[in-house]
Short mmCIF file of C-alpha atoms and ligand atoms in Angstrom, two decimals:
data_model
loop_
_atom_site.label_atom_id
_atom_site.label_comp_id
_atom_site.label_asym_id
_atom_site.label_seq_id
_atom_site.Cartn_x
_atom_site.Cartn_y
_atom_site.Cartn_z
CA MET A 1261 22.56 -16.24 -19.97
CA ASP A 1262 23.80 -17.40 -16.57
CA ASP A 1263 23.13 -13.96 -14.93
CA PHE A 1264 19.58 -13.64 -16.19
CA HIS A 1265 17.39 -12.68 -13.19
CA LYS A 1266 13.75 -13.50 -13.82
CA GLY A 1267 11.37 -11.35 -12.00
CA LEU A 1268 12.14 -8.22 -9.83
CA GLU A 1269 15.81 -7.41 -9.40
CA PRO A 1270 16.17 -6.00 -5.86
CA SER A 1271 17.11 -2.32 -5.60
CA THR A 1272 20.70 -1.55 -4.75
CA ASN A 1273 19.67 1.38 -2.47
CA LEU A 1274 18.74 0.88 1.06
CA GLN A 1275 14.93 1.18 1.07
CA ASP A 1276 14.16 2.32 4.68
CA GLY A 1277 10.41 2.24 5.30
CA SER A 1278 10.57 3.07 8.99
CA ASN A 1279 8.69 6.48 8.46
CA LEU A 1280 6.13 5.22 5.97
CA ARG A 1281 2.49 4.53 6.39
CA ILE A 1282 1.07 1.99 3.86
CA LEU A 1283 -2.47 0.99 3.07
CA ILE A 1284 -3.27 -2.52 1.83
CA VAL A 1285 -6.73 -3.02 0.22
CA HIS A 1286 -7.43 -6.62 -0.61
CA THR A 1287 -10.39 -8.59 -1.98
CA ARG A 1288 -12.41 -11.26 -0.22
CA TRP A 1289 -12.84 -13.05 -3.65
CA ASN A 1290 -10.33 -16.04 -3.70
CA SER A 1291 -9.64 -15.30 -0.03
CA ALA A 1292 -7.09 -17.99 0.77
CA ILE A 1293 -4.91 -17.06 -2.13
CA VAL A 1294 -5.22 -13.33 -1.40
CA GLN A 1295 -4.19 -13.92 2.22
CA GLY A 1296 -0.99 -15.48 1.07
CA LEU A 1297 -0.28 -12.45 -1.10
CA VAL A 1298 -1.19 -9.98 1.77
CA ALA A 1299 1.18 -11.98 4.08
CA GLY A 1300 3.98 -11.69 1.55
CA ALA A 1301 3.53 -7.95 1.16
CA LYS A 1302 3.55 -7.48 4.97
CA GLU A 1303 6.59 -9.72 5.36
CA ALA A 1304 8.69 -7.72 2.80
CA MET A 1305 7.72 -4.38 4.29
CA ILE A 1306 8.39 -5.31 7.85
CA GLN A 1307 11.39 -7.63 7.54
CA GLN A 1308 13.18 -6.20 4.63
CA HIS A 1309 12.27 -2.53 4.91
CA ASN A 1310 11.60 -1.84 8.61
CA VAL A 1311 7.99 -0.68 8.14
CA ARG A 1312 6.36 -0.63 11.57
CA PRO A 1313 3.49 -3.11 11.80
CA GLU A 1314 1.31 -0.45 13.24
CA ASN A 1315 1.88 1.69 10.08
CA ILE A 1316 0.39 -0.99 7.84
CA VAL A 1317 -3.35 -0.58 7.54
CA ILE A 1318 -5.36 -3.39 5.99
CA GLU A 1319 -8.90 -3.02 4.56
CA SER A 1320 -10.97 -5.39 2.59
CA VAL A 1321 -13.43 -5.08 -0.29
CA PRO A 1322 -15.67 -7.76 -2.00
CA GLY A 1323 -13.95 -8.13 -5.37
CA ALA A 1324 -11.23 -6.84 -7.56
CA TYR A 1325 -13.66 -4.41 -9.34
CA GLU A 1326 -14.05 -2.53 -6.03
CA LEU A 1327 -10.32 -2.04 -5.44
CA PRO A 1328 -9.76 1.27 -7.28
CA PHE A 1329 -12.75 2.95 -5.60
CA ALA A 1330 -11.74 1.76 -2.15
CA ALA A 1331 -8.10 2.81 -2.71
CA LYS A 1332 -9.15 6.30 -3.83
CA LYS A 1333 -11.65 6.79 -1.06
CA LEU A 1334 -9.43 5.49 1.86
CA LEU A 1335 -6.44 7.51 0.56
CA GLU A 1336 -8.68 10.71 0.52
CA ILE A 1337 -9.89 10.05 4.04
CA SER A 1338 -6.31 9.63 5.30
CA GLN A 1339 -5.31 12.86 3.67
CA ILE A 1340 -8.29 14.73 5.21
CA LYS A 1341 -7.54 13.31 8.60
CA ALA A 1342 -3.85 14.13 8.41
CA ALA A 1343 -4.73 17.68 7.37
CA ASP A 1344 -7.25 18.04 10.17
CA GLY A 1345 -4.62 16.71 12.67
CA ALA A 1346 -2.11 19.25 11.31
CA SER A 1347 -4.43 22.13 11.79
CA ASP A 1348 -5.38 21.01 15.27
CA LEU A 1349 -1.72 20.78 15.98
CA ILE A 1350 -1.08 24.32 14.77
CA GLY A 1351 -3.89 25.51 16.98
CA ASN A 1352 -2.58 23.60 20.02
CA VAL A 1353 0.96 24.87 19.45
CA ASN A 1354 -0.25 28.46 19.06
CA LEU A 1355 -2.37 28.09 22.21
CA LEU A 1356 0.57 26.58 24.16
CA GLU A 1357 2.90 29.25 22.86
CA GLY A 1358 0.47 31.81 24.12
CA LEU A 1359 0.24 30.14 27.58
CA ASN A 1360 3.85 29.17 28.01
CA SER A 1361 5.55 32.20 26.48
CA PRO A 1362 5.26 35.57 27.95
CA THR A 1363 7.55 36.86 25.29
CA PRO A 1364 8.07 35.62 21.66
CA SER A 1365 11.83 34.98 22.51
CA SER A 1366 10.95 32.19 24.95
CA SER A 1367 8.76 30.29 22.38
CA ASN A 1368 11.32 27.39 22.46
CA THR A 1369 9.70 26.07 25.58
CA SER A 1370 6.79 24.71 23.56
CA GLU A 1371 8.88 22.74 21.12
CA PRO A 1372 9.00 19.36 22.84
CA VAL A 1373 5.14 19.53 23.23
CA ALA A 1374 4.74 20.23 19.57
CA SER A 1375 7.07 17.42 18.32
CA SER A 1376 5.46 14.89 20.50
CA LYS A 1377 2.06 15.74 19.00
CA VAL A 1378 3.42 15.48 15.57
CA GLN A 1379 4.48 11.94 16.30
CA ALA A 1380 1.16 11.02 17.73
CA SER A 1381 -0.86 12.43 14.73
CA LYS A 1382 -1.44 9.92 11.93
CA LYS A 1383 0.09 10.82 8.52
CA ALA A 1384 -1.66 10.18 5.16
CA PHE A 1385 -0.76 6.96 3.45
CA ASP A 1386 2.52 7.08 1.54
CA ALA A 1387 1.55 4.21 -0.78
CA VAL A 1388 -1.32 1.85 -1.43
CA ILE A 1389 -1.16 -1.82 -2.48
CA CYS A 1390 -4.29 -3.22 -4.07
CA ILE A 1391 -4.35 -7.00 -3.77
CA GLY A 1392 -6.70 -9.38 -5.45
CA VAL A 1393 -6.87 -12.62 -7.66
CA LEU A 1394 -8.85 -12.81 -10.86
CA ILE A 1395 -9.34 -16.27 -12.31
CA LYS A 1396 -10.58 -16.70 -15.84
CA GLY A 1397 -13.91 -18.39 -16.18
CA SER A 1398 -15.97 -19.32 -19.21
CA THR A 1399 -17.43 -15.95 -19.91
CA MET A 1400 -15.91 -12.55 -20.85
CA HIS A 1401 -16.17 -11.30 -17.25
CA PHE A 1402 -12.51 -11.86 -16.61
CA GLU A 1403 -11.41 -9.69 -19.52
CA TYR A 1404 -13.74 -6.79 -18.60
CA ILE A 1405 -12.66 -6.85 -14.87
CA CYS A 1406 -8.98 -7.16 -15.66
CA GLU A 1407 -9.14 -4.13 -17.99
CA ALA A 1408 -11.23 -2.04 -15.63
CA VAL A 1409 -9.17 -2.77 -12.52
CA SER A 1410 -5.76 -2.21 -14.04
CA GLN A 1411 -6.86 1.09 -15.60
CA GLY A 1412 -8.65 2.13 -12.35
CA ILE A 1413 -5.59 1.47 -10.18
CA MET A 1414 -3.34 3.26 -12.45
CA ARG A 1415 -5.73 6.21 -12.58
CA VAL A 1416 -5.83 6.44 -8.73
CA GLY A 1417 -2.14 6.66 -8.48
CA LEU A 1418 -1.72 9.29 -11.31
CA ASP A 1419 -4.59 11.40 -10.09
CA SER A 1420 -3.64 11.35 -6.38
CA GLY A 1421 0.19 11.52 -6.86
CA VAL A 1422 0.38 8.68 -4.37
CA PRO A 1423 1.88 5.39 -5.69
CA VAL A 1424 -0.63 2.56 -5.96
CA ILE A 1425 0.78 -0.87 -6.50
CA PHE A 1426 -1.04 -3.21 -8.90
CA GLY A 1427 -1.22 -6.33 -6.70
CA VAL A 1428 -3.77 -8.19 -8.78
CA LEU A 1429 -2.95 -11.61 -10.24
CA THR A 1430 -4.75 -12.19 -13.53
CA CYS A 1431 -4.62 -16.03 -13.94
CA LEU A 1432 -5.91 -18.48 -16.42
CA ASN A 1433 -6.38 -21.10 -13.79
CA GLU A 1434 -6.14 -21.73 -9.99
CA GLN A 1435 -2.77 -23.42 -10.16
CA GLN A 1436 -1.16 -20.27 -11.68
CA ALA A 1437 -2.56 -18.29 -8.83
CA LEU A 1438 -1.35 -20.67 -6.16
CA SER A 1439 2.17 -20.70 -7.48
CA ARG A 1440 2.32 -16.98 -7.53
CA SER A 1441 1.13 -16.61 -3.86
CA GLY A 1442 3.59 -18.94 -2.15
CA LEU A 1443 0.80 -21.59 -1.77
CA ASP A 1444 1.96 -24.19 -4.34
CA LYS A 1445 1.94 -27.60 -2.54
CA GLU A 1446 5.29 -28.65 -4.03
CA GLY A 1447 6.87 -25.31 -2.98
CA LYS A 1448 7.26 -24.07 -6.51
CA GLY A 1449 6.74 -20.55 -7.62
CA HIS A 1450 7.19 -17.21 -5.98
CA ASN A 1451 4.96 -15.09 -3.67
CA HIS A 1452 4.42 -11.94 -5.70
CA GLY A 1453 3.24 -10.17 -2.61
CA LEU A 1454 6.83 -9.92 -1.47
CA ASP A 1455 7.57 -7.80 -4.60
CA TRP A 1456 4.55 -5.60 -4.06
CA GLY A 1457 5.64 -4.82 -0.47
CA SER A 1458 9.14 -3.89 -1.66
CA GLY A 1459 7.63 -1.97 -4.67
CA ALA A 1460 5.43 0.04 -2.36
CA VAL A 1461 8.28 1.12 -0.10
CA GLU A 1462 10.48 2.00 -3.04
CA MET A 1463 7.79 4.08 -4.72
CA ALA A 1464 6.67 5.84 -1.47
CA LEU A 1465 10.29 6.78 -0.91
CA LEU A 1466 10.45 8.09 -4.53
CA LYS A 1467 7.27 10.13 -3.97
CA ASN A 1468 8.74 11.63 -0.74
CA ARG A 1469 12.18 12.35 -2.18
CA GLY A 1470 13.43 15.83 -1.52
CA ILE A 1471 10.74 16.70 1.00
C1 DLZ B 2328 -18.04 -11.64 -10.07
C2 DLZ B 2328 -16.59 -11.98 -9.94
C3 DLZ B 2328 -16.05 -13.07 -10.61
C4 DLZ B 2328 -16.85 -13.96 -11.49
N1 DLZ B 2328 -14.83 -13.50 -10.43
C5 DLZ B 2328 -13.94 -12.71 -9.61
C6 DLZ B 2328 -12.63 -13.01 -9.37
O1 DLZ B 2328 -12.10 -13.99 -9.89
N2 DLZ B 2328 -11.93 -12.25 -8.61
C7 DLZ B 2328 -12.39 -11.10 -7.98
O2 DLZ B 2328 -11.72 -10.43 -7.22
N3 DLZ B 2328 -13.71 -10.85 -8.09
C8 DLZ B 2328 -14.47 -11.51 -8.94
N4 DLZ B 2328 -15.83 -11.18 -9.06
C9 DLZ B 2328 -16.42 -10.05 -8.35
C10 DLZ B 2328 -16.13 -8.68 -9.00
O3 DLZ B 2328 -14.82 -8.24 -8.82
C11 DLZ B 2328 -17.02 -7.59 -8.26
O4 DLZ B 2328 -16.93 -7.76 -6.80
C12 DLZ B 2328 -18.47 -7.75 -8.57
O5 DLZ B 2328 -18.64 -7.79 -10.01
C13 DLZ B 2328 -19.26 -6.65 -8.00
O6 DLZ B 2328 -18.95 -5.38 -8.49
#
């Protein structure tokens, strides 16, 4: 099979992320490898999908087990802040309309003010990427954490309606992790962070479709 493409086949649609706001939550366990994956995710989003660097928010947690909780909490905070910003905005626009517009027919005068405030207010995250590296040890710890984290990350996405990318490598040894994070000394392997960045943009656009 000459045309067999191992790994993620790129989407044929243009995936423009210039209006998206993305959260990356990463672990501090296995930090060097994790940093390679975070860099890959950022590179794909910024260079391939035009996500603005200022619209990528990065937070860290201790280990992979903490990823689902942090993703859920930070997502909720961003949604509350965005809603507060929107209600402030409505208040401001109404106030400005009242001040600027002696008659309802001249309410157009406040439109530029309103739109500039919309741009200034921060929107809720359109997608989350959870990044971590689990490496199997000699106990059952690896199995328990892998199961809990994968289930937890899926649950955050399905419960919130916001895509959450499973950016967790579950490796049998360190070499597997290095070659999947672009850090293999011989330049072998592939940085999976690149795929996670592209996946986050694609899924965020899917979520926002039709809005
Ligand atoms: C405890 C632990 C171990 C042994 N291994 C890893 C690992 O390979 N990758 C990782 O991200 N975290 C590990 N942790 C930490 C747990 O994920 C978690 O932070 C602690 O159990 C505290 O809840």
